[in-house]
GROMACS .gro file of C-alpha atoms in nm:
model
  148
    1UNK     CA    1   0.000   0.000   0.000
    2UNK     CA    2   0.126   0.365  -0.046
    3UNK     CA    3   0.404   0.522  -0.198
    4UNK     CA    4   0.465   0.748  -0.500
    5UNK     CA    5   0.107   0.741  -0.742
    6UNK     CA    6  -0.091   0.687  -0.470
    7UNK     CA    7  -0.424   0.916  -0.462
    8UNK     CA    8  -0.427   1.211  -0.196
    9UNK     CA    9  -0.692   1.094   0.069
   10UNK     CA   10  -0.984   1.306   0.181
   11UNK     CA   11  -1.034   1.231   0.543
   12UNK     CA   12  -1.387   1.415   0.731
   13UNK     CA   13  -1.304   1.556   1.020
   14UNK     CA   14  -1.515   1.499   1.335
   15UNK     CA   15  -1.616   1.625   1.645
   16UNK     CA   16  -1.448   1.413   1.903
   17UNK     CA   17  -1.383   1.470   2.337
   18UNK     CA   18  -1.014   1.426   2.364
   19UNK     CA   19  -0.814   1.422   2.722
   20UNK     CA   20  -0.447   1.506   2.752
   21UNK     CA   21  -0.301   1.440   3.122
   22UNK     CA   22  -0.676   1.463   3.263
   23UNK     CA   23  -0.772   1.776   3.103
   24UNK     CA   24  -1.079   1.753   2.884
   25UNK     CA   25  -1.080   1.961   2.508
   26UNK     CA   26  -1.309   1.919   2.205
   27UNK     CA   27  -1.133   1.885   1.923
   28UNK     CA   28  -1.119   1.809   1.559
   29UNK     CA   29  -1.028   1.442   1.472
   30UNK     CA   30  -0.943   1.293   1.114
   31UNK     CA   31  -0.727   1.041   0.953
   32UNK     CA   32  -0.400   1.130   0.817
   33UNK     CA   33  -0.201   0.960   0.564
   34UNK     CA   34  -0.165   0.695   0.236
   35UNK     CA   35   0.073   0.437   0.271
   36UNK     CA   36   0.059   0.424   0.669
   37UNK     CA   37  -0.319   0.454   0.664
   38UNK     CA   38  -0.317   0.107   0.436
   39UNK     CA   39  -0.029  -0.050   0.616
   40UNK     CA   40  -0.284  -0.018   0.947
   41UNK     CA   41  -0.592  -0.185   0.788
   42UNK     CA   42  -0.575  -0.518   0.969
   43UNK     CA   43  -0.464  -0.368   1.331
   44UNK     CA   44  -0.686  -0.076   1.367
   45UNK     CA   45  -0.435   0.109   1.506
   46UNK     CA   46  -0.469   0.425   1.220
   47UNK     CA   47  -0.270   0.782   1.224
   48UNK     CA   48  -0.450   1.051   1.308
   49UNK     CA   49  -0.446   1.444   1.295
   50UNK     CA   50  -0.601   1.655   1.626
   51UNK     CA   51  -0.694   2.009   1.560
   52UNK     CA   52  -0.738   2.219   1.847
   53UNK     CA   53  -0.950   2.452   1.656
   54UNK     CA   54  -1.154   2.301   1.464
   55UNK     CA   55  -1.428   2.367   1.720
   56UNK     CA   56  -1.250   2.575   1.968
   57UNK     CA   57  -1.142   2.877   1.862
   58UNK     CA   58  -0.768   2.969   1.962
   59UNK     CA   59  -0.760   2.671   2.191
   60UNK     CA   60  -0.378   2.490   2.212
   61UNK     CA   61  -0.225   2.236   2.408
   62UNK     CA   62   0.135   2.330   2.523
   63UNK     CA   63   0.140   2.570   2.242
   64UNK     CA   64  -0.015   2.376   1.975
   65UNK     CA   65  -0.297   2.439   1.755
   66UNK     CA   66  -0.260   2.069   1.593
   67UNK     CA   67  -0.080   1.759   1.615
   68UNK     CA   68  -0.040   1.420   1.478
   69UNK     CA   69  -0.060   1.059   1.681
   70UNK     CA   70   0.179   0.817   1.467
   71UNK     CA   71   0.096   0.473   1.475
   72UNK     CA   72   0.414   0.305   1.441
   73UNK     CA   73   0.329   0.090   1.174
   74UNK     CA   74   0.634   0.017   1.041
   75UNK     CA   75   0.847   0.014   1.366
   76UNK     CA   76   0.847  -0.266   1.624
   77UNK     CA   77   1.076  -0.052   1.820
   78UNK     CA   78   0.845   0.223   1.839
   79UNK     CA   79   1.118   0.491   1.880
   80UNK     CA   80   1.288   0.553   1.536
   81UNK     CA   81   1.100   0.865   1.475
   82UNK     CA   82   1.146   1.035   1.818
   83UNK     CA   83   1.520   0.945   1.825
   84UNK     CA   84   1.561   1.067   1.458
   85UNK     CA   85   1.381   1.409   1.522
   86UNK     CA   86   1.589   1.482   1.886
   87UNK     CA   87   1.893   1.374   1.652
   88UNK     CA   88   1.856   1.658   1.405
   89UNK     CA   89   1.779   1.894   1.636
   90UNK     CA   90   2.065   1.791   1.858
   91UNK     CA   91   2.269   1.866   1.502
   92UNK     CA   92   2.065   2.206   1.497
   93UNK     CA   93   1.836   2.113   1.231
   94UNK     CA   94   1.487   2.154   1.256
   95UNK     CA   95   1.275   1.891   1.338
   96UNK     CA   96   0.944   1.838   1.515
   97UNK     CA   97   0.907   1.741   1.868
   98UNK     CA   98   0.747   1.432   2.008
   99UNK     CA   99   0.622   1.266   2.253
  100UNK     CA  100   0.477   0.935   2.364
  101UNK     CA  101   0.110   0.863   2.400
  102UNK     CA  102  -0.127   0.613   2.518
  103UNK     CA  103  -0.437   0.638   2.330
  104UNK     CA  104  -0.776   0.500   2.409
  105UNK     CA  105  -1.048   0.531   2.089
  106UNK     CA  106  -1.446   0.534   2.201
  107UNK     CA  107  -1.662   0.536   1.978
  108UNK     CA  108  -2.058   0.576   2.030
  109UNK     CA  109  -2.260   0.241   2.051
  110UNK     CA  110  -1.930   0.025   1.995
  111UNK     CA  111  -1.700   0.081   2.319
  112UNK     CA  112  -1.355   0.199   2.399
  113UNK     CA  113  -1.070   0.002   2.286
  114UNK     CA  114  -0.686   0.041   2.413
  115UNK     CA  115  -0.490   0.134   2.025
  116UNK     CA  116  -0.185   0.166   2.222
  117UNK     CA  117   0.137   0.356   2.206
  118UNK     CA  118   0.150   0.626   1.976
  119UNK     CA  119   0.439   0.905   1.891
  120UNK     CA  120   0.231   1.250   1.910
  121UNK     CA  121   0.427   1.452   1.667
  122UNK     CA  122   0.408   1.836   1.659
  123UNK     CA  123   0.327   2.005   1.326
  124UNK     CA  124   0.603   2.146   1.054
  125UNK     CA  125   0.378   2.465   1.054
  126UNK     CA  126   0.393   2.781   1.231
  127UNK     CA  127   0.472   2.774   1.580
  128UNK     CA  128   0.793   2.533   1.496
  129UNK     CA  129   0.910   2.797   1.205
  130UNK     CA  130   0.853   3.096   1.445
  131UNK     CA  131   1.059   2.892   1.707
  132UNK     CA  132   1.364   2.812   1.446
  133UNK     CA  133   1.359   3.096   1.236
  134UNK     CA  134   1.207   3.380   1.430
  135UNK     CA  135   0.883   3.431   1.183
  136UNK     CA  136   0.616   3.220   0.994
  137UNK     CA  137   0.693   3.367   0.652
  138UNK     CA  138   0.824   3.204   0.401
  139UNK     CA  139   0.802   2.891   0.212
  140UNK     CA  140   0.690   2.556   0.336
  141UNK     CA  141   0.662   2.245   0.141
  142UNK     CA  142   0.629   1.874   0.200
  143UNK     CA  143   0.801   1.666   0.011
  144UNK     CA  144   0.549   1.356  -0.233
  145UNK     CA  145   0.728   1.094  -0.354
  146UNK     CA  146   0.724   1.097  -0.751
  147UNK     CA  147   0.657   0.799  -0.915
  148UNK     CA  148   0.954   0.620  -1.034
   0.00000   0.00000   0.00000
């Protein structure tokens, strides 16, 4: 699944009560991704993207307006990401923070279930540029892989 030629997805965002060290937020919640998104099929466990303001307006969490919860899909270790990202900052170039997460999905009529461990990954937008470069402006692109 995934890789370069694969379709952009469309993922609807929804309405959904998150809690972040026992304080409650309403937030925006949508899928995120192509190739991880179909590498997570069979385990459930999918990537997602939170936005703070989707319903809130100006509401953050430690700074943040949104941020992503990485599956892990292709890491037993669950820590390649996190080291890679404090290892190019440690080398001064910048990189997203992280953090580890525990999340819990309930869903209306069908229970909570346990995904797991997650990597909650801050944004390349905004807040990190004003933090590295001392404004927002410029421009910011993310890289597609081209089909071979």
């Amino acid at each position: 699944p995934g890789g370069g030629g694969m379709p952009q997805r469309d993922y609807p965002v929804v309405r959904a009560e998150a809690t972040f060290d026992g304080k409650p937020l309403v937030v925006g919640l949508r899928f995120k991704g192509n190739s991880t998104f179909g590498m997570t099929a069979q385990s459930g466990k999918r990537p997602f993207k939170i936005d703070f303001n989707e319903y809130v307006e100006k509401q953050k969490l430690a700074g943040q307006s949104k941020l992503s919860l990485n599956p892990n899909a292709a890491d037993a270790s669950q820590i390649r990401e996190t080291v890679a990202y404090e290892l190019f900052r440690r080398m001064k170039v910048p990189a997203p923070r992280t953090a580890f997460a525990t999340v819990r999905l309930a869903v209306e009529g069908e229970g909570e279930k346990n995904l797991g461990l997650y990597t909650l990954v801050e944004n390349v937008d905004d807040p990190l540029l004003l933090r590295h470069y001392g404004e927002d402006k410029g421009l910011l692109l993310k890289p597609a892989m081209v089909p071979g």
